[in-house]
Every structure is written in C-alpha cells, then in structure tokens.
Amino acid sequence: MARYIFITGGVVSSLGKGLASAALGALLQARGYRVRLRKLDPYLNVDPGTMSPYQHGECFVTDDGAETDLDLGHYERFTGRPANKMDNITTGKIYQTILAKERRGDYLGGTVQVIPHVTDEIKNFVLDGNEDYDFVLVEIGGTVGDIEGLPFFEAIRQLGNELPRGDAVYIHLTLMPFIATAGELKTKPTQHSVKELRSIGIQPDILLVRCDRKIPENERRKLSLFCNVRETAVIPAYDVASIYEVPIAYHREGLDDEVLAAFGITGAPAPNLARWEEISHKVKNPEGEVTIAVVGKYTVLKDAYKSLIEALVHGGIANNVKVNIEWIESEIFEKEDPSPWLENVHGILVPGGFGERGSEGKIAAAGFARTHNIPYFGICFGMQMAVIEAARNLAGIASANSTEFGPAEEPVVGLMTEWLKGNELERRASDSDLGGTMRLGAYPACFAADSKIAEIYGSREISERHRHRYEVNVSYRERLEAAGLRFAGTSPDGLLPETVEIEGHPWFIGVQYHPELKSRPFEPHPLFASFIGAAIDQSRLV
Ligand code: GLN
C-alpha cells in the first residue's frame, strides 16, 4: 500500500515547493521505490488553462489533455513519469464535482458543507489510483494560513488519522531570512509558520529550510526546539547553481534518510545518484556556449516559459554546451530594426503565445531568421507566425494573417472548427467556452519521408502534446510549398498541418505542438538537441 508524503509551504511563496517535491520524488525513485507526485491547488479556477501566464506561469499540458500547474512539469522531468489529469486538482474542480452531485440529488437531502463534503472529495482524490506506487507525494499549493487553502490542510490532517499508523509524513518548506543590518539568520518566520500549521492540527515531521547561507548548529537546534521537530529532521535547503543539483544537495543534507526514518523504514538501499551526478557535471562543465534569442511576450516572467527554458538546457546537455538565453520582447521589432538584436545570436526561437500584441514583432523575427540563415525554431504560435511571414514575403500573399487577431482577408491561420480525437470528432465554434476547449494533449503526427524533421526524430510517426485553438490553413498548402515552405508533418488524415520547414535553410522548423513539454534532462528532446546543434554551427560563422 502507498505511503503518503504531504508537502506544505510557509513564510513566503515561490520557495520552490514543486522543485523540492520533485527532487524528493527523484531521491526515493533512486532508491528503487515507485513514486507518484500530485498537486492540490487551492484557487477557484477549474484549471490554470484560462489564467494569464503573468498570474500563473506556464500552463503544463499532459498527454491526456489536462491544462495543469507548471509543477507537474518538474515532476515529469525529475521522475520521468508522465503526469495525467488526475495529478492536479483545484478548488474549482472539487466544487464542480460537488455541485454536479448536489444537482443530481446525490446528497439525499443533506446539507452540503466544507467538512465533510469538500474535505471528503479532496481525500477521495488524494487516495485514488495509487495502487502501483510505494510513495505518493502530495504538494499543497500556496502557503499555510491562506484562507482558500484551509479545506486542503484540513483534508490532509484528517488523512493523518485515517491512514494506517505511520503511513503519512508531513514536510513543511520554509525560509530563514538573513537580516543584513543585524548580521543574523532569523528563525522566527519559521516558528510562526509552524505555529499556524499546528493550530490547524498538523505537526510537521520534517522542516525543509531554504537559506542563502550556512545555517549554524545553534539555529538548527532552536528551530528544532521551537517547532517541535527532531534536530536531524531540520534539513537545510541551500541555493544551488542548477536545479539538477537539488536531489544531490538534499541527499547530502539527509532529507531522504529522514523521510524513511519518519516512516519507520530501516535498511533501505542507498540511492543510486550516478545519473544525477552525471547531469550536474555536464551542466557545470560545458565545452562551449551558444546564445539563443527567445522572442516572446511574457519575457519578464521566466515562469511563463519554464519547460521551454529546461528543454533548451537539455539541448545544451545533449551537445555539451551552455545555452544562454537572450529574452526579447517581440513588440520591440514593431518599432525597431531587428538587426542589432538578432544578427549575432546563434538561434532564434519564437515560443507559444496568444493574442495580437507583439505578433508583428514575432513575424519580423521569423523573417529575419529566414533571410539571414539563422536557425529558427517556431513553437505553436511561433510556427503560425513563421507561416504568415512566409505567406506574405515568399508567396506574395500580402494580407496573410491569423483570424485570432480579427477577420482576415487571407486567413492563412484560422480557427480550428473540427478535428479527430481518437475516433471522435471534436467541434468548436467562435463562441465556444474558452476553458478546456482547445486542441489539447497528445495527438499523432506523420512526417514526409525525406523531411528534415523525420531525420531529426529518426521516425516518421510521432506523438506530441498540443494546446492551440487556431491552425495553419491547409488550403494554402500548395501555394506555400511552391514558394519554399514545406508542410513536412501533418495529422494522420492530412488535414491539420503539424510542422513546416524550409529546404536550403540551415535549420528552419515550425511545429504546431509543444515539444518542450516532453523534454527531460536524461532524454533531451531531439528537436531541441538538433536546434542547439545547429546553433553551434552558426556560432562558428559569426
Ligand atoms: N494562439 C495560438 C492558438 O490558439 C497559439 C497557441 C500556442 O502557442 N500555444 O492556436
């Protein structure tokens, strides 16, 4: 039967709870255990699909088409286990289920309440489908004390009593700030945070303490004493140079030993961390570097491009180089010549995006890459913008545009109204709901035999994750191909363009899907590995 590890956070948000959970999952996995990671998000949205990246960072898409929290991306990258729609739940989703039951009359005239109905629904979710796992790690979003988090904390508190004795362990992640004027590290915020947790009935077994400098022994003792946690279970979580060093750093501080001890597990095999050491070594000892310009809209918020950044790092790992990212707001190219910004970079990437703002700048970036023979990688929106650029400037379709920005005379990119999901036909209209209605999740694509992309994948049939509402209009295929933009990949029925490429260009590929979501440190995505390889060639020219 699965054992449960509940991970909560305190003091401030953005301490890296998701990463901490993922790293602990990786450590347990390195000891041979089967692990599953899940996330409980207390906000009222049903999922983050309709939230702005400024609010929520990247929206991570699973194979089964769920739009989820970006922490699920960390979970996948660290454990290799593909997440699914049951791995992330929000208050909105819990209430959606409860209200549907209430309308059906399932509560048989009873009053529907937070305790027990909401907490029961949360517990059912937490306990469901864990038969194949030794450890289930459940991360609670937000920080202790948030009003909307209360039902989740209450649910995990109840589980502590309902699970067999010793099958639930609570880890609390906090921060020890350094007060420069006093020259001291402070334990008080952690003390308050644990007090808050204990006031709702949860005594943490382990404290994971983020700190930017060494925690002296006496401060560790103080935390142990005031927070009622064993001294050995106060684990420092120091900053490290790369996120792929986190599992090693946590192991060094004894986190996984302490977790197993809290479960009363003795004599477990030591973790095999060889592959983590190899990755860390590679990240720390690159043999060269390349610079990639990422031309996007949310460039001030790096969380909006979490998986993309990691996939570029993985592409670097595959080629033994460090990848420097030059973040560029695409709107700049609507007023300024891109040359000074782009002429010396080794690759240009236009990532996924939504809406008209900055789109002409992205089109300009694609055009610059095409005409200056600089490697270009267009992802989703980045492919659509490259197709518009080629339509206007290669095929002479001057008013080519996307209907995402309003009615277009030449709708080279248009609203997707029908597509096949397995054997079922999905239908959409311009007035459909926005939430959960895009073409979402894994879909197959087929590549032309002699295409560059087939060569890169080493395969002609692939499956990748999608998240888009618009698509390249296949009725322009002939005109665009005649002008040099090849539709190298399509959906199996040939109706939806999936990838484009330009023959004779060193590396110009657009993909309608999101390859960054499936890249892993131990399995860099072939497109990212190949793109960085092309950037290395480019770096020898400039
Ligand atoms: N806005 C575009 C669409 O909906 C692209 C989406 C994306 O880049 N993920 O089709």
Coordinates of C-alpha atoms and ligand atoms in Angstrom, one line a residue:
M1 CA 0.0 0.0 0.0
A2 CA 1.2 3.5 -0.8
R3 CA 2.6 5.8 1.9
Y4 CA 1.9 9.5 1.7
I5 CA 4.1 12.5 2.0
F6 CA 2.4 15.8 2.3
I7 CA 4.4 18.9 1.4
T8 CA 3.3 22.3 2.6
G9 CA 4.9 25.7 2.4
G10 CA 5.2 28.6 4.8
V11 CA 6.6 32.1 5.3
V12 CA 6.5 33.2 1.6
S13 CA 5.5 31.7 -1.7
S14 CA 7.9 30.9 -4.5
L15 CA 10.3 28.9 -2.3
G16 CA 10.3 26.1 -4.9
K17 CA 8.0 23.7 -3.3
G18 CA 7.3 22.0 -6.6
L19 CA 11.0 21.5 -7.2
A20 CA 11.6 20.3 -3.6
S21 CA 8.8 17.7 -4.1
A22 CA 10.2 16.6 -7.5
A23 CA 13.7 16.3 -6.0
L24 CA 12.5 14.2 -3.1
G25 CA 10.5 12.0 -5.6
A26 CA 13.7 11.5 -7.6
L27 CA 15.6 10.5 -4.4
L28 CA 13.1 7.9 -3.5
Q29 CA 13.0 6.7 -7.0
A30 CA 16.8 6.4 -6.9
R31 CA 16.3 4.0 -4.1
G32 CA 14.2 1.8 -6.2
Y33 CA 10.8 3.0 -5.0
R34 CA 7.8 3.7 -7.3
V35 CA 6.7 7.3 -6.8
R36 CA 3.8 9.4 -7.9
L37 CA 3.6 13.2 -7.4
R38 CA 0.3 15.2 -7.2
K39 CA -0.6 18.8 -6.7
L40 CA -3.5 20.3 -4.9
D41 CA -4.2 23.9 -5.9
P42 CA -6.5 25.9 -3.7
Y43 CA -7.5 28.6 -6.2
L44 CA -11.1 28.7 -7.5
N45 CA -10.2 28.3 -11.2
V46 CA -11.1 24.8 -12.5
D47 CA -7.6 24.6 -14.0
P48 CA -4.9 27.1 -15.0
G49 CA -5.9 26.9 -18.7
T50 CA -7.7 30.3 -18.7
M51 CA -5.2 32.1 -16.4
S52 CA -2.7 34.5 -17.8
P53 CA 1.0 33.4 -17.7
Y54 CA 1.6 36.6 -15.6
Q55 CA -0.6 35.2 -12.9
H56 CA 0.3 31.6 -13.0
G57 CA 3.4 31.0 -15.1
E58 CA 3.4 28.3 -17.7
C59 CA 0.4 26.0 -18.2
F60 CA 1.7 22.5 -18.4
V61 CA -0.2 20.1 -20.7
T62 CA -0.4 16.4 -20.0
D63 CA -0.7 13.6 -22.6
D64 CA -4.4 13.1 -21.6
G65 CA -5.1 16.8 -22.4
A66 CA -5.2 18.4 -19.0
E67 CA -4.0 22.0 -18.5
T68 CA -2.2 21.9 -15.3
D69 CA 0.2 23.6 -12.9
L70 CA 3.8 24.0 -14.0
D71 CA 5.0 22.0 -11.0
L72 CA 3.8 18.9 -12.9
G73 CA 6.5 19.7 -15.4
H74 CA 9.1 19.5 -12.7
Y75 CA 7.6 16.2 -11.5
E76 CA 7.9 14.7 -15.0
R77 CA 11.4 16.0 -15.6
F78 CA 12.7 14.7 -12.3
T79 CA 11.0 11.3 -12.2
G80 CA 10.3 10.5 -15.9
R81 CA 6.7 9.5 -15.0
P82 CA 4.2 11.2 -17.4
A83 CA 1.7 13.1 -15.3
N84 CA -2.0 12.9 -16.1
K85 CA -5.2 14.8 -15.4
M86 CA -5.7 13.2 -12.1
D87 CA -2.4 14.6 -10.8
N88 CA -3.6 18.1 -10.3
I89 CA -6.8 19.3 -8.7
T90 CA -8.1 22.7 -7.8
T91 CA -10.8 24.0 -5.5
G92 CA -12.7 24.9 -8.7
K93 CA -12.7 21.3 -9.9
I94 CA -13.6 20.0 -6.4
Y95 CA -16.6 22.3 -6.3
Q96 CA -17.6 21.4 -9.9
T97 CA -17.8 17.8 -8.8
I98 CA -19.7 18.6 -5.6
L99 CA -22.2 20.9 -7.3
A100 CA -22.9 18.4 -10.0
K101 CA -23.6 15.8 -7.3
E102 CA -25.8 18.2 -5.4
R103 CA -27.9 19.0 -8.6
R104 CA -28.3 15.2 -9.2
G105 CA -29.6 14.8 -5.7
D106 CA -26.8 12.6 -4.6
Y107 CA -26.7 14.1 -1.1
L108 CA -30.2 12.8 -0.4
G109 CA -31.5 16.0 1.2
G110 CA -28.4 16.6 3.3
T111 CA -26.8 20.0 3.8
V112 CA -23.6 20.2 1.7
Q113 CA -20.7 21.5 3.8
V114 CA -17.0 22.1 3.6
I115 CA -16.5 19.5 6.3
P116 CA -17.2 16.7 5.4
H117 CA -18.2 17.1 1.8
V118 CA -15.4 19.2 0.4
T119 CA -12.8 17.5 2.5
D120 CA -14.1 14.1 1.6
E121 CA -13.9 15.0 -2.1
I122 CA -10.3 16.1 -1.6
K123 CA -9.4 12.9 0.3
N124 CA -11.0 10.7 -2.4
F125 CA -8.9 12.4 -4.9
V126 CA -5.7 12.1 -2.9
L127 CA -6.3 8.4 -2.3
D128 CA -7.5 7.4 -5.7
G129 CA -5.4 5.3 -8.2
N130 CA -2.3 4.8 -6.1
E131 CA -2.2 1.0 -6.1
D132 CA 1.0 0.8 -8.1
Y133 CA 3.1 3.2 -6.0
D134 CA 5.2 3.0 -2.9
F135 CA 5.1 6.7 -2.2
V136 CA 2.6 9.3 -3.2
L137 CA 3.9 12.9 -2.7
V138 CA 1.1 15.4 -2.4
E139 CA 2.1 19.1 -2.7
I140 CA -0.3 21.7 -1.4
G141 CA -0.2 25.0 -3.4
G142 CA 0.1 28.4 -1.6
T143 CA 1.3 28.9 1.9
V144 CA -0.2 27.9 5.3
G145 CA -2.7 30.5 6.5
D146 CA -4.2 31.2 3.1
I147 CA -8.0 31.2 3.6
E148 CA -8.6 29.2 0.4
G149 CA -6.1 26.5 1.4
L150 CA -7.9 25.6 4.6
P151 CA -10.1 22.7 3.3
F152 CA -7.0 21.1 1.8
F153 CA -5.0 21.4 5.1
E154 CA -8.0 20.0 6.9
A155 CA -8.2 17.1 4.5
I156 CA -4.6 16.1 4.8
R157 CA -4.9 16.5 8.6
Q158 CA -7.8 14.0 8.6
L159 CA -5.8 11.6 6.4
G160 CA -3.1 11.5 9.0
N161 CA -5.6 9.8 11.3
E162 CA -7.4 7.7 8.7
L163 CA -4.4 6.2 7.0
P164 CA -2.7 3.3 8.8
R165 CA -0.5 4.5 11.6
G166 CA 2.9 5.7 10.3
D167 CA 1.8 5.9 6.7
A168 CA 1.7 9.7 6.4
V169 CA 4.6 12.1 6.8
Y170 CA 4.3 15.9 6.7
I171 CA 7.1 18.1 5.3
H172 CA 7.0 21.9 5.7
L173 CA 9.1 24.1 3.5
T174 CA 10.1 27.5 4.9
L175 CA 12.6 30.3 4.6
M176 CA 15.2 31.5 7.0
P177 CA 15.9 35.1 6.0
F178 CA 19.2 36.8 6.7
I179 CA 18.9 40.3 8.2
A180 CA 21.8 42.2 6.9
T181 CA 21.7 45.1 9.5
A182 CA 21.7 42.6 12.4
G183 CA 24.0 40.2 10.6
E184 CA 21.8 37.3 11.6
L185 CA 19.7 34.5 10.3
K186 CA 16.2 34.5 11.7
T187 CA 14.2 31.5 12.8
K188 CA 11.0 33.5 13.9
P189 CA 9.2 33.4 10.5
T190 CA 9.5 29.6 10.5
Q191 CA 8.4 29.4 14.1
H192 CA 5.3 31.4 13.2
S193 CA 4.6 29.3 10.2
V194 CA 4.8 26.0 12.1
K195 CA 2.6 27.5 14.8
E196 CA 0.0 28.3 12.2
L197 CA 0.2 24.7 10.9
R198 CA -0.1 23.3 14.4
S199 CA -3.1 25.5 15.1
I200 CA -4.9 23.6 12.3
G201 CA -3.7 20.3 13.7
I202 CA -0.7 19.4 11.6
Q203 CA 2.6 18.8 13.3
P204 CA 5.3 18.7 10.6
D205 CA 7.7 15.7 10.8
I206 CA 10.4 17.4 8.7
L207 CA 11.3 21.0 8.1
L208 CA 13.0 21.9 4.9
V209 CA 14.6 25.3 5.3
R210 CA 15.6 27.5 2.4
C211 CA 18.5 29.6 3.2
D212 CA 21.1 31.5 1.3
R213 CA 23.9 30.8 3.7
K214 CA 25.0 28.1 6.1
I215 CA 22.6 27.5 9.0
P216 CA 24.7 27.4 12.2
E217 CA 24.1 24.4 14.5
N218 CA 22.6 26.5 17.3
E219 CA 20.0 28.0 14.9
R220 CA 19.1 24.5 13.8
R221 CA 18.7 23.4 17.4
K222 CA 16.5 26.5 18.0
L223 CA 14.2 25.6 15.1
S224 CA 14.0 22.0 16.4
L225 CA 13.1 23.2 19.9
F226 CA 10.5 25.8 19.0
C227 CA 8.9 23.9 16.1
N228 CA 8.8 20.5 17.9
V229 CA 10.7 18.8 15.1
R230 CA 13.7 16.5 15.7
E231 CA 17.0 18.2 15.2
T232 CA 18.0 15.7 12.5
A233 CA 14.8 16.5 10.7
V234 CA 15.6 20.2 10.3
I235 CA 17.1 19.9 6.8
P236 CA 18.8 23.0 5.2
A237 CA 17.9 23.6 1.6
Y238 CA 20.7 25.7 0.2
D239 CA 20.7 27.5 -3.1
V240 CA 22.5 25.5 -5.8
A241 CA 23.7 26.5 -9.3
S242 CA 21.5 24.2 -11.3
I243 CA 18.1 22.7 -10.4
Y244 CA 19.5 19.3 -11.4
E245 CA 21.8 19.5 -8.4
V246 CA 18.9 19.7 -5.9
P247 CA 18.4 15.9 -5.4
I248 CA 22.2 15.5 -4.6
A249 CA 22.1 18.6 -2.3
Y250 CA 19.1 17.3 -0.4
H251 CA 20.6 13.8 -0.1
R252 CA 23.8 15.4 1.3
E253 CA 21.7 17.1 4.0
G254 CA 19.9 13.8 4.8
L255 CA 16.4 14.5 3.5
D256 CA 15.6 11.1 2.1
D257 CA 17.1 9.3 5.2
E258 CA 15.0 11.4 7.4
V259 CA 11.8 10.8 5.3
L260 CA 12.4 7.0 5.5
A261 CA 13.1 7.2 9.2
A262 CA 9.9 9.1 9.7
F263 CA 8.0 6.2 8.1
G264 CA 10.0 3.8 10.3
I265 CA 11.7 2.2 7.3
T266 CA 15.1 0.9 8.1
G267 CA 17.7 -0.8 5.9
A268 CA 16.6 0.8 2.7
P269 CA 19.1 0.6 -0.1
A270 CA 21.3 3.8 -0.6
P271 CA 20.1 5.8 -3.6
N272 CA 21.9 5.4 -6.9
L273 CA 22.6 9.0 -7.8
A274 CA 25.0 8.3 -10.6
R275 CA 22.8 9.8 -13.3
W276 CA 22.2 13.0 -11.3
E277 CA 25.9 13.4 -10.8
E278 CA 26.5 13.0 -14.5
I279 CA 23.9 15.6 -15.4
S280 CA 25.2 18.0 -12.8
H281 CA 28.7 17.5 -14.0
K282 CA 27.6 18.2 -17.6
V283 CA 25.7 21.3 -16.6
K284 CA 28.7 22.6 -14.7
N285 CA 31.4 21.8 -17.2
P286 CA 30.2 22.8 -20.7
E287 CA 32.7 22.8 -23.6
G288 CA 31.3 25.9 -25.2
E289 CA 28.3 28.2 -25.3
V290 CA 25.6 29.4 -27.6
T291 CA 23.1 32.3 -27.5
I292 CA 19.5 31.8 -28.4
A293 CA 17.1 34.7 -28.7
V294 CA 13.7 33.9 -27.4
V295 CA 11.3 36.4 -28.9
G296 CA 8.1 36.4 -26.9
K297 CA 5.5 38.3 -25.0
Y298 CA 5.9 37.2 -21.3
T299 CA 9.7 37.6 -21.3
V300 CA 9.7 39.4 -17.9
L301 CA 8.3 36.4 -16.2
K302 CA 10.5 33.4 -16.7
D303 CA 8.0 31.1 -15.1
A304 CA 5.8 31.6 -18.2
Y305 CA 8.5 29.6 -20.2
K306 CA 9.5 27.1 -17.6
S307 CA 9.5 23.9 -19.8
L308 CA 11.0 25.8 -22.7
I309 CA 14.0 27.0 -20.6
E310 CA 14.5 23.5 -19.3
A311 CA 14.3 22.0 -22.8
L312 CA 16.9 24.4 -24.0
V313 CA 19.1 23.4 -21.1
H314 CA 18.6 19.8 -22.1
G315 CA 19.5 20.6 -25.7
G316 CA 22.7 22.1 -24.3
I317 CA 23.4 19.0 -22.2
A318 CA 23.0 16.9 -25.4
N319 CA 25.7 18.9 -27.1
N320 CA 27.9 19.7 -24.1
V321 CA 27.3 23.4 -24.3
K322 CA 25.8 26.1 -22.1
V323 CA 22.8 27.8 -23.6
N324 CA 22.5 31.5 -22.9
I325 CA 19.0 32.9 -23.4
E326 CA 18.5 36.4 -24.7
W327 CA 15.0 37.4 -23.8
I328 CA 13.5 39.8 -26.3
E329 CA 10.0 41.5 -26.1
S330 CA 8.6 41.0 -29.6
E331 CA 6.9 44.4 -29.6
I332 CA 10.4 46.0 -30.0
F333 CA 10.6 44.7 -33.5
E334 CA 7.4 46.6 -34.4
K335 CA 9.3 49.8 -33.9
E336 CA 13.0 48.9 -34.4
D337 CA 15.1 47.1 -36.9
P338 CA 15.8 43.6 -35.5
S339 CA 19.4 43.5 -36.8
P340 CA 21.2 44.9 -33.8
W341 CA 19.3 42.5 -31.6
L342 CA 19.4 39.4 -33.7
E343 CA 22.4 39.4 -36.1
N344 CA 24.8 37.9 -33.5
V345 CA 22.6 35.3 -31.9
H346 CA 23.1 31.7 -32.8
G347 CA 19.5 30.7 -33.0
I348 CA 16.0 32.4 -32.8
L349 CA 13.1 30.8 -31.1
V350 CA 9.5 32.1 -31.1
P351 CA 7.6 30.2 -28.4
G352 CA 3.9 29.6 -27.9
G353 CA 1.7 32.6 -27.3
F354 CA -1.8 34.1 -27.6
G355 CA -3.3 37.3 -28.9
E356 CA -2.3 40.1 -31.3
R357 CA 0.0 42.1 -29.1
G358 CA 3.6 41.6 -30.3
S359 CA 2.6 39.3 -33.2
E360 CA 4.0 41.5 -35.9
G361 CA 7.3 41.6 -34.0
K362 CA 7.4 37.8 -33.9
I363 CA 6.6 37.8 -37.7
A364 CA 9.6 40.1 -38.1
A365 CA 11.8 37.8 -36.1
A366 CA 10.9 34.8 -38.2
G367 CA 11.6 36.8 -41.3
F368 CA 15.0 37.9 -40.0
A369 CA 15.9 34.3 -39.3
R370 CA 14.7 33.1 -42.7
T371 CA 16.5 35.8 -44.7
H372 CA 19.7 35.8 -42.6
N373 CA 20.1 32.0 -42.5
I374 CA 19.9 31.9 -38.7
P375 CA 18.5 28.7 -37.1
Y376 CA 14.8 29.3 -36.4
F377 CA 12.6 27.3 -34.1
G378 CA 8.9 28.2 -34.1
I379 CA 6.7 26.6 -31.5
C380 CA 2.9 26.7 -31.9
F381 CA 2.3 30.4 -32.2
G382 CA 5.9 30.6 -33.4
M383 CA 5.1 28.3 -36.3
Q384 CA 1.9 30.2 -37.1
M385 CA 3.9 33.5 -37.2
A386 CA 6.6 31.9 -39.4
V387 CA 3.9 30.7 -41.9
I388 CA 2.3 34.2 -42.1
E389 CA 5.8 35.6 -42.7
A390 CA 6.4 33.1 -45.5
A391 CA 3.0 33.7 -47.0
R392 CA 3.5 37.4 -47.1
N393 CA 7.1 37.6 -48.2
L394 CA 7.8 34.3 -50.0
A395 CA 4.4 33.5 -51.6
G396 CA 3.3 37.1 -52.1
I397 CA 0.1 36.9 -50.2
A398 CA 0.4 40.4 -48.8
S399 CA -2.6 40.4 -46.5
A400 CA -2.0 36.9 -45.0
N401 CA -2.9 36.9 -41.3
S402 CA -4.4 34.9 -38.5
T403 CA -8.1 35.1 -37.6
E404 CA -7.1 35.1 -34.0
F405 CA -6.5 38.8 -34.4
G406 CA -9.9 39.5 -36.2
P407 CA -11.3 38.9 -39.6
A408 CA -8.6 38.3 -42.2
E409 CA -8.7 38.7 -45.9
E410 CA -6.3 35.8 -46.4
P411 CA -6.7 33.6 -43.3
V412 CA -3.5 31.6 -43.6
V413 CA -4.0 30.7 -39.9
G414 CA -7.6 30.1 -38.9
L415 CA -9.9 28.9 -36.2
M416 CA -9.9 25.1 -35.9
T417 CA -13.6 24.0 -36.0
E418 CA -13.3 20.3 -36.3
W419 CA -10.7 17.6 -35.6
L420 CA -10.5 14.0 -34.7
K421 CA -9.7 12.9 -31.2
G422 CA -9.1 9.2 -31.5
N423 CA -12.3 8.2 -33.3
E424 CA -14.4 11.0 -32.1
L425 CA -15.0 14.3 -33.9
E426 CA -14.4 17.4 -31.8
R427 CA -16.3 20.5 -32.8
R428 CA -15.8 24.2 -31.9
A429 CA -17.2 27.5 -32.8
S430 CA -16.0 31.1 -32.3
D431 CA -18.4 31.4 -29.4
S432 CA -17.3 28.2 -27.6
D433 CA -16.2 28.4 -23.9
L434 CA -12.5 29.3 -23.5
G435 CA -11.8 26.8 -20.7
G436 CA -10.6 23.3 -21.7
T437 CA -11.8 23.7 -25.3
M438 CA -8.5 23.9 -27.2
R439 CA -7.0 21.0 -29.1
L440 CA -5.3 19.6 -26.0
G441 CA -2.9 16.8 -25.2
A442 CA -1.2 14.1 -27.2
Y443 CA -2.0 13.8 -30.9
P444 CA -0.1 11.8 -33.5
A445 CA 1.7 13.4 -36.5
C446 CA 3.2 11.9 -39.6
F447 CA 6.3 13.2 -41.4
A448 CA 7.1 13.2 -45.1
A449 CA 9.8 10.5 -45.9
D450 CA 12.7 12.8 -46.8
S451 CA 11.9 15.7 -44.5
K452 CA 14.5 17.2 -42.1
I453 CA 12.1 16.7 -39.2
A454 CA 11.8 12.9 -39.8
E455 CA 15.5 12.7 -39.9
I456 CA 15.8 14.6 -36.6
Y457 CA 13.3 12.3 -34.8
G458 CA 14.6 9.2 -36.6
S459 CA 10.9 8.3 -37.1
R460 CA 8.0 9.2 -39.4
E461 CA 5.3 8.8 -36.8
I462 CA 5.4 10.7 -33.5
S463 CA 3.1 11.8 -30.8
E464 CA 3.3 15.3 -29.2
R465 CA 1.3 17.5 -26.9
H466 CA -0.8 20.2 -28.3
R467 CA -2.5 23.3 -26.9
H468 CA -4.0 25.6 -29.6
R469 CA -7.2 26.9 -31.0
Y470 CA -6.0 28.1 -34.4
E471 CA -4.2 26.2 -37.1
V472 CA -2.4 26.7 -40.3
N473 CA -5.0 26.7 -43.1
V474 CA -4.2 23.6 -45.2
S475 CA -5.9 25.1 -48.3
Y476 CA -2.8 27.4 -48.6
R477 CA -0.5 24.3 -48.7
E478 CA 0.2 24.3 -52.5
R479 CA 0.9 28.0 -52.8
L480 CA 3.2 27.9 -49.7
E481 CA 5.0 24.8 -50.8
A482 CA 5.6 26.2 -54.3
A483 CA 7.2 29.2 -52.6
G484 CA 9.5 27.0 -50.5
L485 CA 7.7 26.4 -47.2
R486 CA 7.3 22.7 -46.9
F487 CA 4.4 21.1 -44.9
A488 CA 6.6 18.3 -43.7
G489 CA 4.3 17.0 -41.0
T490 CA 0.5 16.7 -40.8
S491 CA -2.1 14.9 -38.7
P492 CA -2.6 11.3 -40.0
D493 CA -5.6 12.3 -42.1
G494 CA -3.5 15.1 -43.7
L495 CA -5.9 17.8 -42.7
L496 CA -4.0 19.6 -40.0
P497 CA -0.5 20.9 -40.7
E498 CA 1.7 19.9 -37.8
T499 CA 5.2 21.0 -38.9
V500 CA 6.8 23.2 -41.6
E501 CA 10.4 23.6 -42.7
I502 CA 12.4 25.5 -45.3
E503 CA 14.7 23.5 -47.5
G504 CA 18.1 25.0 -48.1
H505 CA 17.9 27.0 -44.9
P506 CA 20.4 25.7 -42.2
W507 CA 17.6 25.0 -39.7
F508 CA 14.1 26.4 -40.0
I509 CA 11.4 24.4 -38.4
G510 CA 8.0 25.2 -37.1
V511 CA 5.9 22.8 -35.0
Q512 CA 2.2 23.2 -34.1
Y513 CA 2.8 21.2 -30.9
H514 CA 4.8 21.8 -27.7
P515 CA 7.9 19.6 -27.8
E516 CA 9.4 21.4 -24.7
L517 CA 6.8 19.6 -22.6
K518 CA 8.3 16.2 -23.2
S519 CA 12.0 17.0 -22.9
R520 CA 13.8 15.5 -19.9
P521 CA 17.3 16.0 -18.6
F522 CA 18.1 12.3 -19.3
E523 CA 16.3 12.3 -22.6
P524 CA 16.8 15.7 -24.3
H525 CA 14.1 16.3 -26.9
P526 CA 15.5 15.5 -30.4
L527 CA 14.3 18.9 -31.8
F528 CA 16.0 20.9 -29.0
A529 CA 19.2 18.8 -29.3
S530 CA 19.2 19.3 -33.1
F531 CA 18.4 23.1 -32.8
I532 CA 21.2 23.6 -30.3
G533 CA 23.5 21.6 -32.7
A534 CA 22.6 24.0 -35.5
A535 CA 23.2 27.0 -33.2
I536 CA 26.7 25.6 -32.5
D537 CA 27.3 25.5 -36.3
Q538 CA 26.0 29.1 -36.5
S539 CA 28.3 30.2 -33.7
R540 CA 31.3 29.2 -35.8
L541 CA 30.1 31.5 -38.5
V542 CA 29.5 34.7 -36.6
Ligands
GLN1 N1 -2.7 31.3 -30.0 C1 -2.5 30.2 -30.9 C2 -3.6 29.3 -30.9 O1 -4.5 29.3 -30.1 C3 -1.2 29.5 -30.4 C4 -1.3 28.8 -29.1 C5 0.0 28.4 -28.5 O2 1.0 28.9 -28.9 N2 0.0 27.5 -27.6 O3 -3.7 28.5 -31.9

